[in-house]
Coordinates of C-alpha atoms in Angstrom, one line a residue:
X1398 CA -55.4 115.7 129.5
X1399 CA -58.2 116.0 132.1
X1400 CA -60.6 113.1 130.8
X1401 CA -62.0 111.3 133.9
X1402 CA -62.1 114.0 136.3
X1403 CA -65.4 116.0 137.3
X1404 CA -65.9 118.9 135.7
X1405 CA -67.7 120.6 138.8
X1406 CA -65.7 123.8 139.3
X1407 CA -67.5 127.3 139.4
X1408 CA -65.9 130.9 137.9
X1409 CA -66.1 132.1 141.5
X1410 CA -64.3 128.4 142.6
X1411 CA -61.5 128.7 139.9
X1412 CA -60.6 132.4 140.9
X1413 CA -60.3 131.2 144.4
X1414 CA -58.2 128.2 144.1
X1415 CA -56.2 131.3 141.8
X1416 CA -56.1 133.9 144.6
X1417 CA -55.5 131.1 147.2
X1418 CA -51.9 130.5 146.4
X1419 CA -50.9 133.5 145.7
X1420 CA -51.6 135.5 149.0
X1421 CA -50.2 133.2 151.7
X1422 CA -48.7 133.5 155.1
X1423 CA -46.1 134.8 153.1
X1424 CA -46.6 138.4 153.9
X1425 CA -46.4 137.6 157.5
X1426 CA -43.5 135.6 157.5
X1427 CA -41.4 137.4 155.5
X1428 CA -42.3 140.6 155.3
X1429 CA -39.8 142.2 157.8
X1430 CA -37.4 140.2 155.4
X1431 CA -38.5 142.2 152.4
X1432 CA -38.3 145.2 154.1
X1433 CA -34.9 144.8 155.8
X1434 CA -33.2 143.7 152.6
X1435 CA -34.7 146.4 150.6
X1436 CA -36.2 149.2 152.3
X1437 CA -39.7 149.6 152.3
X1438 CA -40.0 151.1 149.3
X1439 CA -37.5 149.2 147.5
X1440 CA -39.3 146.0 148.3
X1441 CA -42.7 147.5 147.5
X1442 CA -40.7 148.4 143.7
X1443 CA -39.5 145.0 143.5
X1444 CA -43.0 143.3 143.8
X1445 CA -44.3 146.4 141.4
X1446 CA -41.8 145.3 138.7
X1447 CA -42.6 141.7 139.5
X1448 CA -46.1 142.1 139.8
X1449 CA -46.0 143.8 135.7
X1450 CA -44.0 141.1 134.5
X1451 CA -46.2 138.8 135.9
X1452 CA -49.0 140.6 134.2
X1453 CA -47.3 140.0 131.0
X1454 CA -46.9 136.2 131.6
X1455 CA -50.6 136.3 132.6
X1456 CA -51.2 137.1 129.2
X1457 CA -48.8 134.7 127.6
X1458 CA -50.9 132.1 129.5
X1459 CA -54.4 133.2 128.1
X1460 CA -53.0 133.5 124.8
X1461 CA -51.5 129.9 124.9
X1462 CA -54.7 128.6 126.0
X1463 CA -56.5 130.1 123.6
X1464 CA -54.1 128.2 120.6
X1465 CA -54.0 124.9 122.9
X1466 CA -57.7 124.6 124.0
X1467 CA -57.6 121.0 125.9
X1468 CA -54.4 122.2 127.8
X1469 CA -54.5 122.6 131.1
X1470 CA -51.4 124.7 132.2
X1471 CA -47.8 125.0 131.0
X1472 CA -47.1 121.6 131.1
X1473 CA -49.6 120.8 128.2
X1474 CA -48.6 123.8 126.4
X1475 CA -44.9 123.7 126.0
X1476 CA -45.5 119.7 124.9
X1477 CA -47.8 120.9 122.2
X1478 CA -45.4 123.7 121.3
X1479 CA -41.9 122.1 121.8
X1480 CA -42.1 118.2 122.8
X1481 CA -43.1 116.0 125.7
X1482 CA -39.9 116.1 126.8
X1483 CA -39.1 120.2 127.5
X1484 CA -42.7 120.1 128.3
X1485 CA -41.4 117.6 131.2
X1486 CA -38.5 119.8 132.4
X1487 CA -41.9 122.4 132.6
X1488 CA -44.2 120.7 134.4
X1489 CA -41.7 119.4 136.8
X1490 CA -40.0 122.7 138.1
X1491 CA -43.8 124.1 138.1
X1492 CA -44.5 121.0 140.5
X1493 CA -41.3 121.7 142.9
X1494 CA -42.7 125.2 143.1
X1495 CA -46.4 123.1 144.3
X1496 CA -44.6 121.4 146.4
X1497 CA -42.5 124.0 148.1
X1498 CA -45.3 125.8 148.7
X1499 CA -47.2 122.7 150.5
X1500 CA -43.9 122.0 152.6
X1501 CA -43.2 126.3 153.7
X1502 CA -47.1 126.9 154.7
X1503 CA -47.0 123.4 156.9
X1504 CA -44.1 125.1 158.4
X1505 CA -45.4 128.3 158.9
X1506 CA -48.7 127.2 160.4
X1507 CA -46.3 125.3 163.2
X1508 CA -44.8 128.7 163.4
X1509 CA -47.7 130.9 163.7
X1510 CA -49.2 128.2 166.6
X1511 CA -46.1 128.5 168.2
X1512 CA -46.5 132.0 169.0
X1513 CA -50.0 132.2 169.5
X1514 CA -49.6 129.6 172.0
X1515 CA -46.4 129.3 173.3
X1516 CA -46.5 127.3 176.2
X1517 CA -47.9 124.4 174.1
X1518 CA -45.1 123.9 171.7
X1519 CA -43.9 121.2 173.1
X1520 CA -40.3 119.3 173.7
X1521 CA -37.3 119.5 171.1
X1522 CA -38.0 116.0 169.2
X1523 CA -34.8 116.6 167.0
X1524 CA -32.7 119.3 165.3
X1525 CA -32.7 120.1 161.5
X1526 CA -29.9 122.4 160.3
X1527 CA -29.4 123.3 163.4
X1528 CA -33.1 124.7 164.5
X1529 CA -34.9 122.5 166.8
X1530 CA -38.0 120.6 165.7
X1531 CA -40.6 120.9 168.3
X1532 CA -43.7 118.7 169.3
X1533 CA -46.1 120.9 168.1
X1534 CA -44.4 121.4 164.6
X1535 CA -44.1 118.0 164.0
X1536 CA -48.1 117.7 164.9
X1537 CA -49.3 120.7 162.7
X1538 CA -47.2 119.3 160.2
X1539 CA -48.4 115.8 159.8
X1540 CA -51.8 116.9 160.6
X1541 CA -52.2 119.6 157.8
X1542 CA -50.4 117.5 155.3
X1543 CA -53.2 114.7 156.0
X1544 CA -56.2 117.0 156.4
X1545 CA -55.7 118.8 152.8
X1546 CA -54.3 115.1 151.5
X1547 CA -58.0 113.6 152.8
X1548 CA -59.8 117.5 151.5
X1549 CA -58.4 116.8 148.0
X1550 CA -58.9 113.3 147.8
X1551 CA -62.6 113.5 148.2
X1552 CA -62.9 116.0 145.7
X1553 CA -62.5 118.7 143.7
X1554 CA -66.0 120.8 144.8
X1555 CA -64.9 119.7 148.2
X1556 CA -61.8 121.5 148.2
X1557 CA -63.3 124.5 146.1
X1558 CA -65.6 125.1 148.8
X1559 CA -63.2 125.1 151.4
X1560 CA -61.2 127.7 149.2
X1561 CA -64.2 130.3 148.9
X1562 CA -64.3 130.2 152.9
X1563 CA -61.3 130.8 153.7
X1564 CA -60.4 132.7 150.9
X1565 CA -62.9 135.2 151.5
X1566 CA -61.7 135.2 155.1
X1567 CA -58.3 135.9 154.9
X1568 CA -58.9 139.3 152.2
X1569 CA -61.5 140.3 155.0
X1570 CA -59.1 140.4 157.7
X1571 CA -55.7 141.5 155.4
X1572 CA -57.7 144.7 154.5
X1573 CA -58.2 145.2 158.5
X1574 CA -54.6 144.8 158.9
X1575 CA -53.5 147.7 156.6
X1576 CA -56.5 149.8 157.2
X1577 CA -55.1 149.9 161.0
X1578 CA -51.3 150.2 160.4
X1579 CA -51.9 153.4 157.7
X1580 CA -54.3 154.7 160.1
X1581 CA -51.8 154.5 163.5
X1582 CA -48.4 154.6 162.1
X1583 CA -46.1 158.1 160.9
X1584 CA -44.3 158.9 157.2
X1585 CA -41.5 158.9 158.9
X1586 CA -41.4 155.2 159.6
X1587 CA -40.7 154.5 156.2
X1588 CA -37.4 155.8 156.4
X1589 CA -34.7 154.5 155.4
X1590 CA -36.8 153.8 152.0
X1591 CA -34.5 152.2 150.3
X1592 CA -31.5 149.5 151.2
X1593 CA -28.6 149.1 151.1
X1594 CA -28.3 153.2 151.1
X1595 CA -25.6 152.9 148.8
X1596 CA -26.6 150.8 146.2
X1597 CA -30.3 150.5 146.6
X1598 CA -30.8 148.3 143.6
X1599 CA -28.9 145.0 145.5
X1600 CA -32.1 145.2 147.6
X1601 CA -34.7 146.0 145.1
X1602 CA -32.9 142.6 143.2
X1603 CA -32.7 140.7 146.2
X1604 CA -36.8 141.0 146.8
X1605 CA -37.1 140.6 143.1
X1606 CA -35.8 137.3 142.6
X1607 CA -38.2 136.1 145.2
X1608 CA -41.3 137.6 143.5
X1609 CA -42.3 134.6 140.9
X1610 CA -43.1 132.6 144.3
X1611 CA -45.4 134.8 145.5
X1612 CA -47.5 135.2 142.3
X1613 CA -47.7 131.5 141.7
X1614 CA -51.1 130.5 142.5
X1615 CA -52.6 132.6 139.3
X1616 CA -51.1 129.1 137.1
X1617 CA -52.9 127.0 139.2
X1618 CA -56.5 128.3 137.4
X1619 CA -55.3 127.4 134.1
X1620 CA -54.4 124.1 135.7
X1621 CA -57.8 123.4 137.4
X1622 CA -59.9 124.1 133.8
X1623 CA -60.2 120.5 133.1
X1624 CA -62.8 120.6 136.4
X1625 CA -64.5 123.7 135.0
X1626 CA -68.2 123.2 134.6
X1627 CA -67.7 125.2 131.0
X1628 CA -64.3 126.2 130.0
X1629 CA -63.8 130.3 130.0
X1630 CA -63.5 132.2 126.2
X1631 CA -60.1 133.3 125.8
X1632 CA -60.6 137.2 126.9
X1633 CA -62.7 136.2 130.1
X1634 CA -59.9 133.7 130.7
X1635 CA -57.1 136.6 130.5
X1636 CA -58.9 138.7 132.2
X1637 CA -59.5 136.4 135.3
X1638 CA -55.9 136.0 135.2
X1639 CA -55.1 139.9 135.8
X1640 CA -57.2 140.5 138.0
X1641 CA -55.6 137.7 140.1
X1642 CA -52.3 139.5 139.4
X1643 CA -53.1 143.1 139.9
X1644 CA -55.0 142.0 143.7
X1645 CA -52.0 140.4 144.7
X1646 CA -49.5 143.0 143.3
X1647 CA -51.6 145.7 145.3
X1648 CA -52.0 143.3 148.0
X1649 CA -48.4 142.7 148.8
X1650 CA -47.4 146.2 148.4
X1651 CA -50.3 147.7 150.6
X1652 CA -48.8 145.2 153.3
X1653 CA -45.0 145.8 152.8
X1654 CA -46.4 150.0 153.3
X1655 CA -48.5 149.4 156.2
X1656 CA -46.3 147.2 157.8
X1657 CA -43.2 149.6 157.9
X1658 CA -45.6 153.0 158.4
X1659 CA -47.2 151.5 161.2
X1660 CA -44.1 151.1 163.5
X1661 CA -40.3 152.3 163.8
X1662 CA -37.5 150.1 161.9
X1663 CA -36.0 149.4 165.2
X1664 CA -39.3 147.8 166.4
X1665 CA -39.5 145.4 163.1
X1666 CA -35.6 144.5 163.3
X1667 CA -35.6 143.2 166.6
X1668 CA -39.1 141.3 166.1
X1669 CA -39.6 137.5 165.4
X1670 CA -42.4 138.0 163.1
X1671 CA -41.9 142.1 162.3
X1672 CA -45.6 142.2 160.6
X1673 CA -47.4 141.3 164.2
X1674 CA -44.8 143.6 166.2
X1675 CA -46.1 146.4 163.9
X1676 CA -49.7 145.6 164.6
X1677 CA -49.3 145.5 168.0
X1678 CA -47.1 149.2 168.1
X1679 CA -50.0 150.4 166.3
X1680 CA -53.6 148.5 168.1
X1681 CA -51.8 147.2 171.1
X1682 CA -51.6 143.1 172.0
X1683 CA -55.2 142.4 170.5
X1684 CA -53.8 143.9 167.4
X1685 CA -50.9 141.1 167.2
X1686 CA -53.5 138.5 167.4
X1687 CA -55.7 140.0 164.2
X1688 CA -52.7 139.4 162.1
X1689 CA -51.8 135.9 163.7
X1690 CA -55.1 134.6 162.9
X1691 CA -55.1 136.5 159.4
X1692 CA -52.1 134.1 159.0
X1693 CA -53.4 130.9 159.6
X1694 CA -56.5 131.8 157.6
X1695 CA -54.3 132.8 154.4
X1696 CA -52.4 129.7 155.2
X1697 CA -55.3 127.2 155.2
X1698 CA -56.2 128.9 151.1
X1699 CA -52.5 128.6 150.3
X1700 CA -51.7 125.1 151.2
X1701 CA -55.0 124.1 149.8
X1702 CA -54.6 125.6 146.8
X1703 CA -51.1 124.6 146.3
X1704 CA -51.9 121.0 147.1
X1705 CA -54.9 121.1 144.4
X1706 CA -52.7 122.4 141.3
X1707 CA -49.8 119.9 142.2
X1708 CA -52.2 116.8 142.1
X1709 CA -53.4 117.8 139.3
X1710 CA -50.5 119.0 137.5
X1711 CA -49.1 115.7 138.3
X1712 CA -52.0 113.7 136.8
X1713 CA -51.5 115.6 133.5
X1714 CA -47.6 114.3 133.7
X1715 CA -49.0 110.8 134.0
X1716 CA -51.4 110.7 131.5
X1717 CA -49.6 112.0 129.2
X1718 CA -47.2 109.3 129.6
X1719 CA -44.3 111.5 131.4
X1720 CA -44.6 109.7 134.8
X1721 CA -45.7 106.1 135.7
X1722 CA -49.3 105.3 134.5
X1723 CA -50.7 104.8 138.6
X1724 CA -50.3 108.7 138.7
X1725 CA -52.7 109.2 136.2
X1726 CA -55.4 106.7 138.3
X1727 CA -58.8 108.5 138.9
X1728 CA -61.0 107.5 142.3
X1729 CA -64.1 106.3 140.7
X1730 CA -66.3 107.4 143.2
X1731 CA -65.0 110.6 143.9
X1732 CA -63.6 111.8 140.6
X1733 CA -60.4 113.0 141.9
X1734 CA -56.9 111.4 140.8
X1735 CA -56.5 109.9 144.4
X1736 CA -53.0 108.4 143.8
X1737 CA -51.3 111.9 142.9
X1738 CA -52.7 113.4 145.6
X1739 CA -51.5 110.9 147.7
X1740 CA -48.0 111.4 146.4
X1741 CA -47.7 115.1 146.9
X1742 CA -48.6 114.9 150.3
X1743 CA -46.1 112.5 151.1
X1744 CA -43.8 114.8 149.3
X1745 CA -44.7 117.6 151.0
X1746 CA -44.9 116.2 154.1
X1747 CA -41.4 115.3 154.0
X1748 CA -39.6 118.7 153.1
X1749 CA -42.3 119.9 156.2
X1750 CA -40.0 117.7 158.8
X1751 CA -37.4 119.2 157.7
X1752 CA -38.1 121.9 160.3
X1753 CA -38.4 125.9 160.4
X1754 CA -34.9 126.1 158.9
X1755 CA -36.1 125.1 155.5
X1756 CA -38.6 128.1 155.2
X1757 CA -36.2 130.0 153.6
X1758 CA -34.4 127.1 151.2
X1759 CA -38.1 126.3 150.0
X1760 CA -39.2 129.5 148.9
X1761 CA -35.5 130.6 146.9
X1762 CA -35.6 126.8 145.3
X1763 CA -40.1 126.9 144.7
X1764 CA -39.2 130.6 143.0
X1765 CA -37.0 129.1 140.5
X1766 CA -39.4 126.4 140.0
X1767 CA -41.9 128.2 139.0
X1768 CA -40.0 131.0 137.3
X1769 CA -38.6 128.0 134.7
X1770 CA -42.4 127.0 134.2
X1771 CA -43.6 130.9 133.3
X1772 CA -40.1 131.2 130.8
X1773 CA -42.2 127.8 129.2
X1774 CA -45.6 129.3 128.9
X1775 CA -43.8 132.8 127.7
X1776 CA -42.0 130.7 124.9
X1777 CA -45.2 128.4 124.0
X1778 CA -47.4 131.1 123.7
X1779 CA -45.0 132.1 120.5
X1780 CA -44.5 129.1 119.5
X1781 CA -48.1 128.1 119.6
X1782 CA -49.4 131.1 117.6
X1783 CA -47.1 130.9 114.7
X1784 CA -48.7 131.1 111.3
X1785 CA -52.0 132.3 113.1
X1786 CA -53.3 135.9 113.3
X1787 CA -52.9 137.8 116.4
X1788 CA -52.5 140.9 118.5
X1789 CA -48.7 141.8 118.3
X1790 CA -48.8 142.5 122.5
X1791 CA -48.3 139.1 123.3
X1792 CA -45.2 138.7 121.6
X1793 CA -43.7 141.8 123.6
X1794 CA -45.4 140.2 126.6
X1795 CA -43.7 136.9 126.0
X1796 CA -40.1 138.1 125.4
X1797 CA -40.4 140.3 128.3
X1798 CA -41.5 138.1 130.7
X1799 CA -39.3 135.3 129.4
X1800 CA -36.2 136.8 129.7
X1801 CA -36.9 138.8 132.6
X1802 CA -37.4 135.3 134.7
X1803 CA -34.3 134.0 132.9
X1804 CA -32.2 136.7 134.5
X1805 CA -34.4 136.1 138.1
X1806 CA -33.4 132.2 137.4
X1807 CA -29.9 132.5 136.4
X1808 CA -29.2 135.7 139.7
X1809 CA -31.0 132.5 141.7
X1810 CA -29.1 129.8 140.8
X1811 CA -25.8 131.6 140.8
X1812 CA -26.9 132.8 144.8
X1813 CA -26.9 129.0 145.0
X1814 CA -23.9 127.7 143.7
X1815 CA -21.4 131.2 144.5
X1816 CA -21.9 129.8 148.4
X1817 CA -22.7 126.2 148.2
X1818 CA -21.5 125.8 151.8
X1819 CA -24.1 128.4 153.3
X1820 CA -26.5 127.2 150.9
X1821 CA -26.6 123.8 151.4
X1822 CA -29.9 122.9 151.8
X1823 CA -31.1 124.6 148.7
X1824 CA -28.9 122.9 146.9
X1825 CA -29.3 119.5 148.5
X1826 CA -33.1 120.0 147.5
X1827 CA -32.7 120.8 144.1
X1828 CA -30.7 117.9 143.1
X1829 CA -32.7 115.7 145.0
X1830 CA -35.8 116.9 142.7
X1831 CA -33.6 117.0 139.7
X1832 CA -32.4 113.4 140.5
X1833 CA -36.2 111.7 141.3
X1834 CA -37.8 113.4 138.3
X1835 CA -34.7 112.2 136.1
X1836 CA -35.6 109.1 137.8
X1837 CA -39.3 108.7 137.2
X1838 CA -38.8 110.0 133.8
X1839 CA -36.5 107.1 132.6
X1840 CA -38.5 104.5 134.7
X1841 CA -41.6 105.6 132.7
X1842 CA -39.7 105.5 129.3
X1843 CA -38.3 101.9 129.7
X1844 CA -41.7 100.3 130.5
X1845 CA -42.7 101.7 127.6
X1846 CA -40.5 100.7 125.3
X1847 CA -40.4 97.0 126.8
X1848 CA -44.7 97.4 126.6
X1849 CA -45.1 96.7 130.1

């Protein structure tokens, strides 16, 4: 699926386009979220039950890959395992999830800026679901979606290298982070530990179902193989994928910790961003500003990375002849596949004007997007190695995983449609999706048959 593009990629390239997604700005964004829907501890539970599950579909992935060689992701394997079709439905909730994550970290960067430098936000240009759109987000928005549109573009070792920096970077200064808040904060911080008091599990759910989005980027290094200088075997493949799981299990739950030991709950529930107003209880103003910066160098690896896997993921559709052929066009000077880059920054760019108020409705509708494209690799990676030999792990690992993100997708969607009114937007976004790759899909299907 990946002929015409450069195979230029290193090992330490594809584990950092893999780490890149998956520790964003997240943790600074939403962190106080986590912690006041669930406690500290019960979010830190939620992302340890999420981050073993996702171990398991870590190894549903390496196991498919291993029966589907020239596949690059879950799009390719639940095509060869099930049809072009389902392997559609895949591929195209694994690209909302891209997408999602393009459009929340343009709008988190405008965030971030904001407070750094708050007297350079700006005047109100409109209103979006009632949250003002400001100069300056409208800027960082159109700017980033252009600078990693141009990045990408000119190609894939161009965009690797940018990932190593700034991936590097942003683990450098996260480790400062919780170093300083276990070092200045008190035990008794953390209490309460778990929420709701009375029926702790609501809140260890209610982080839960969020989880798959945060452990996303480890399926974009199965998607960037086709660019590998030399494919991984099958057991370094799996193990590159946990260890990309296990860092960013023991990533997020050092920073949920460390975030609620370092200051009192009071502090983080009257905060904007709770993460920097426990860094600053703990190391003063200067502290504040570590984590700011921290942020926008997490964001730069994530949007990156996200923006690399959804142009290629999308290429894969097209040449496969899921989407219209011009998808599937490669630059040939630069080796990249220029038009579906192009598209997925457009995309992006448009759910990023949608404003700050669609931070939320992008990561609850991305989670399900993805969570639908690891049920897919679960189910291929059985399908794939019937009638072959084989460890009998993976099969526990796929049914695990497979219908633990079926109950994740079916508690999301019903959060959806049980309150349509309040949850508008989400909704409003996934049938927009649903309707354009409906769309694309047919549009593709009747050229073909009329042999246009």
């Amino acid at each position: 699926m990946s002929a015409g593009l450069r195979r230029t990629l290193t090992p330490l390239q594809l584990a950092a386009i893999g780490m890149g997604t998956t520790i964003g700005v997240g943790w600074i964004v939403v962190t106080g979220g986590w912690i006041a829907s669930a406690g500290p501890l019960g979010a830190a539970l939620a992302f340890l039950i999420g981050g073993a599950v996702m171990g398991l579909v870590a190894l549903c992935y390496a196991e498919a890959a291993t029966r589907a060689p020239e596949a690059n992701g879950e799009y390719g394997y639940v095509s060869m395992a099930f049809g072009r079709g389902w392997g559609f439905v895949v591929g195209w909730s694994a690209l909302l999830g891209y997408v999602g994550i393009c459009g929340f970290e343009g709008l988190a960067l405008a965030w971030l800026l904001g407070v750094l430098a708050p007297d350079f936000t700006g005047p109100t240009l409109y209103t979006a679901v009632g949250v003002p759109v400001r100069l300056l987000d409208l800027a960082v928005i159109i700017g980033g979606a252009l600078f990693f549109t141009a990045i990408n573009y000119f190609g894939a070792r161009e965009s690797a290298r940018v990932q190593v920096a700034v991936t590097v970077g942003k683990v450098l200064l996260s480790l400062g982070f919780v170093a300083i808040g276990f070092g200045g904060g008190a035990p008794a911080n953390l209490e309460p530990a778990f929420l709701p008091t009375e029926t702790p599990w609501h809140g260890v759910l209610a982080v839960l179902v969020m989880v798959p989005a945060w452990f996303c980027g480890f399926n974009a290094l199965p998607q960037a193989l086709g660019e590998a200088r030399e494919r991984p075997a099958a057991r370094a493949l799996a193990r590159l994928l946990g260890m990309v799981i296990l860092l960013t299990t023991l990533f997020y739950v050092s920073v949920i910790t460390a975030t609620a030991f370092a200051a009192p709950r009071g502090v983080l529930d009257g905060a904007e961003l709770p993460v920097v107003a426990a860094m600053e209880a703990v190391a003063g103003p200067w502290g504040g500003r570590i984590v700011l910066v921290a942020g926008v160098v997490a964001l730069l690896s994530a949007w990156n990375a996200a923006m690399f896997a959804a142009s290629r993921l999308l290429y894969a559709l097209a040449q496969d002849g899921a989407l219209p052929a011009a998808l599937a066009r490669v630059h040939p000077k630069n080796g990249t596949p220029s038009i579906a880059v192009v598209f997925v920054g457009v995309i992006a760019l448009l759910g990023g004007l949608m404003g700050r108020a669609f931070i939320e409705p992008l990561v609850q509708i991305g989670s399900m997007g993805f969570a639908v494209a690891f049920i897919g690799a679960c189910l291929s990676s059985l399908a794939l190695r019937r009638g072959t030999a084989g460890s009998r792990f993976p099969v526990f690992a796929a049914w695990v995983g497979a219908l633990t993100l079926a109950g994740v997708v079916a508690y999301s969607a019903w959060t959806i449609l049980a309150d349509t009114g309040e949850r508008l937007p989400e909704a409003a976004a996934l049938a927009l999706w649903a309707g354009l790759g409906a769309a694309m899909w047919m549009f593709t299907n009747i050229r073909k048959r009329r042999g246009s």
